[in-house]
Each structure stands twice: as C-alpha cells, then as structure tokens.
Amino acid sequence: QPAAIASVDASNCFDRICHAIASLVFQATGVKQSAVKSMLTAIEDMKFFLRTAFGDSANFAGGGIQFKTQGMCQGNGAAPAAWGVISITIINDHKRRHTGASFLCPISAL
C-alpha cells in the first residue's frame, strides 16, 4: 500500500501562503472581503527594489500581471495570525478526513 513520510517544519511558512486559499480561510473565519482584498492585493502588486551602498536599483521585481507575489511578506503584523488560522484549517481537515496523517509537536513529546 502506498505511503509517505514527511518531516516538515511548518512553524513560520508566511512566504508560502497561497492567496486564493488565504482568502477563503479568512472569509470563513469572519474577515470582511474588503479587508482581505486590501491586504492581498497590496502584496500581489508590490514592487521590490534592491538597495545597496551604491544606491537603489532602477529595475524592480514583482508588481506585474506575469508575476503576482504570494505569501504574507516579512514584517507583516497579520502574518502570524494568518498562518495560524490557515494551518489550523489544514490540520482540522486532515483530522476530519481521517487521512492517517499524524501531527506531533516536538515540545509536547518531551
């Protein structure tokens, strides 16, 4: 029978949050759609410049139709709470479906 084992540290996955899933989870937990759209659109359209001792770059990354930034961004005060509600939703779904997934906190295993 097929099986897989993964050891994954998912404690701070702020840069890997998919905005489509985030939007659904936020709205399901009572966040207004306008607030969700405001935060996620700002992140998706953000332009990233490089700053060095020689000055700021003239070119930027992100901010275009071809490349929509995902994640919650470093320094976003909402990122820990966002990851919290998303990860709780994922774990609860695994428990509800009885997938056989096992979740263990190393601290509580001591």
Coordinates of C-alpha atoms in Angstrom, one line a residue:
Q1 CA 0.0 0.0 0.0
P2 CA 1.5 3.4 -0.9
A3 CA 2.7 5.6 1.9
A4 CA 4.8 8.6 2.5
I5 CA 6.6 10.2 5.5
A6 CA 7.5 13.8 5.7
S7 CA 9.3 15.8 8.4
V8 CA 8.3 19.3 7.8
D9 CA 8.9 22.4 9.9
A10 CA 5.8 24.4 9.2
S11 CA 6.1 26.8 12.1
N12 CA 6.7 30.0 10.1
C13 CA 5.6 29.4 6.5
F14 CA 4.5 33.0 5.9
D15 CA 6.2 33.3 2.5
R16 CA 4.4 30.1 1.2
I17 CA 0.8 31.1 1.8
C18 CA -1.3 30.9 -1.3
H19 CA -3.6 33.9 -1.6
A20 CA -6.6 32.0 -3.0
I21 CA -6.6 29.7 0.0
A22 CA -5.9 32.5 2.4
S23 CA -8.8 34.5 1.1
L24 CA -11.2 31.6 1.5
V25 CA -10.0 30.8 5.1
F26 CA -10.0 34.4 6.2
Q27 CA -13.6 35.0 4.9
A28 CA -14.7 31.7 6.5
T29 CA -13.4 32.9 9.9
G30 CA -15.3 36.2 9.6
V31 CA -12.8 38.6 8.0
K32 CA -14.6 41.1 5.7
Q33 CA -13.9 40.6 2.0
S34 CA -12.8 44.2 1.6
A35 CA -10.1 43.8 4.2
V36 CA -8.9 40.5 2.7
K37 CA -8.8 42.1 -0.8
S38 CA -7.0 45.2 0.5
M39 CA -4.1 43.2 2.1
L40 CA -3.7 40.5 -0.5
T41 CA -3.9 42.9 -3.5
A42 CA -1.2 45.2 -1.9
I43 CA 1.1 42.2 -1.5
E44 CA 0.4 40.9 -5.1
D45 CA 1.1 44.3 -6.7
M46 CA 4.1 45.2 -4.5
K47 CA 7.3 46.2 -6.3
F48 CA 10.6 45.1 -4.9
F49 CA 13.7 47.3 -5.4
L50 CA 17.3 46.4 -4.4
R51 CA 19.0 48.9 -2.0
T52 CA 22.8 48.7 -1.6
A53 CA 25.6 51.0 -0.5
F54 CA 25.8 52.1 -4.2
G55 CA 22.2 53.2 -4.2
D56 CA 18.7 51.9 -5.2
S57 CA 18.2 49.8 -8.3
A58 CA 16.3 51.3 -11.2
N59 CA 14.6 47.9 -12.0
F60 CA 12.3 46.1 -9.7
A61 CA 10.8 42.6 -9.3
G62 CA 7.1 41.9 -8.8
G63 CA 4.2 44.2 -9.4
G64 CA 3.1 42.8 -12.7
I65 CA 0.5 40.7 -14.3
Q66 CA 3.0 37.9 -15.1
F67 CA 4.3 37.7 -11.5
K68 CA 1.9 38.0 -8.6
T69 CA 3.7 37.8 -5.3
Q70 CA 2.2 35.3 -2.8
G71 CA 2.8 34.9 0.9
M72 CA 2.3 37.4 3.7
C73 CA 5.6 39.3 3.4
Q74 CA 8.3 39.7 6.1
G75 CA 7.3 42.2 8.7
N76 CA 3.5 41.9 8.1
G77 CA 1.9 42.0 11.6
A78 CA -1.0 39.9 10.3
A79 CA 1.3 37.1 9.1
P80 CA 1.4 35.0 12.3
A81 CA -2.3 35.1 12.8
A82 CA -2.9 34.4 9.1
W83 CA -0.6 31.3 9.2
G84 CA -2.3 30.3 12.5
V85 CA -5.8 30.2 11.0
I86 CA -4.7 28.5 7.8
S87 CA -2.6 25.8 9.5
I88 CA -5.5 25.1 11.9
T89 CA -7.8 24.7 9.0
I90 CA -5.4 22.3 7.2
I91 CA -4.9 20.2 10.4
N92 CA -8.6 20.1 11.2
D93 CA -9.4 19.0 7.6
H94 CA -6.8 16.1 7.9
K95 CA -8.4 15.0 11.2
R96 CA -11.9 15.2 9.7
R97 CA -11.0 13.1 6.7
H98 CA -9.1 10.5 8.7
T99 CA -6.2 10.6 6.3
G100 CA -3.9 8.9 8.8
A101 CA -1.8 12.0 9.0
S102 CA -0.1 12.4 12.4
F103 CA 0.8 15.7 13.8
L104 CA 3.3 15.9 16.6
C105 CA 4.7 18.9 18.5
P106 CA 8.3 18.2 19.5
I107 CA 7.9 20.2 22.7
S108 CA 4.9 18.2 23.9
A109 CA 6.7 15.0 23.1
L110 CA 9.3 15.5 25.8

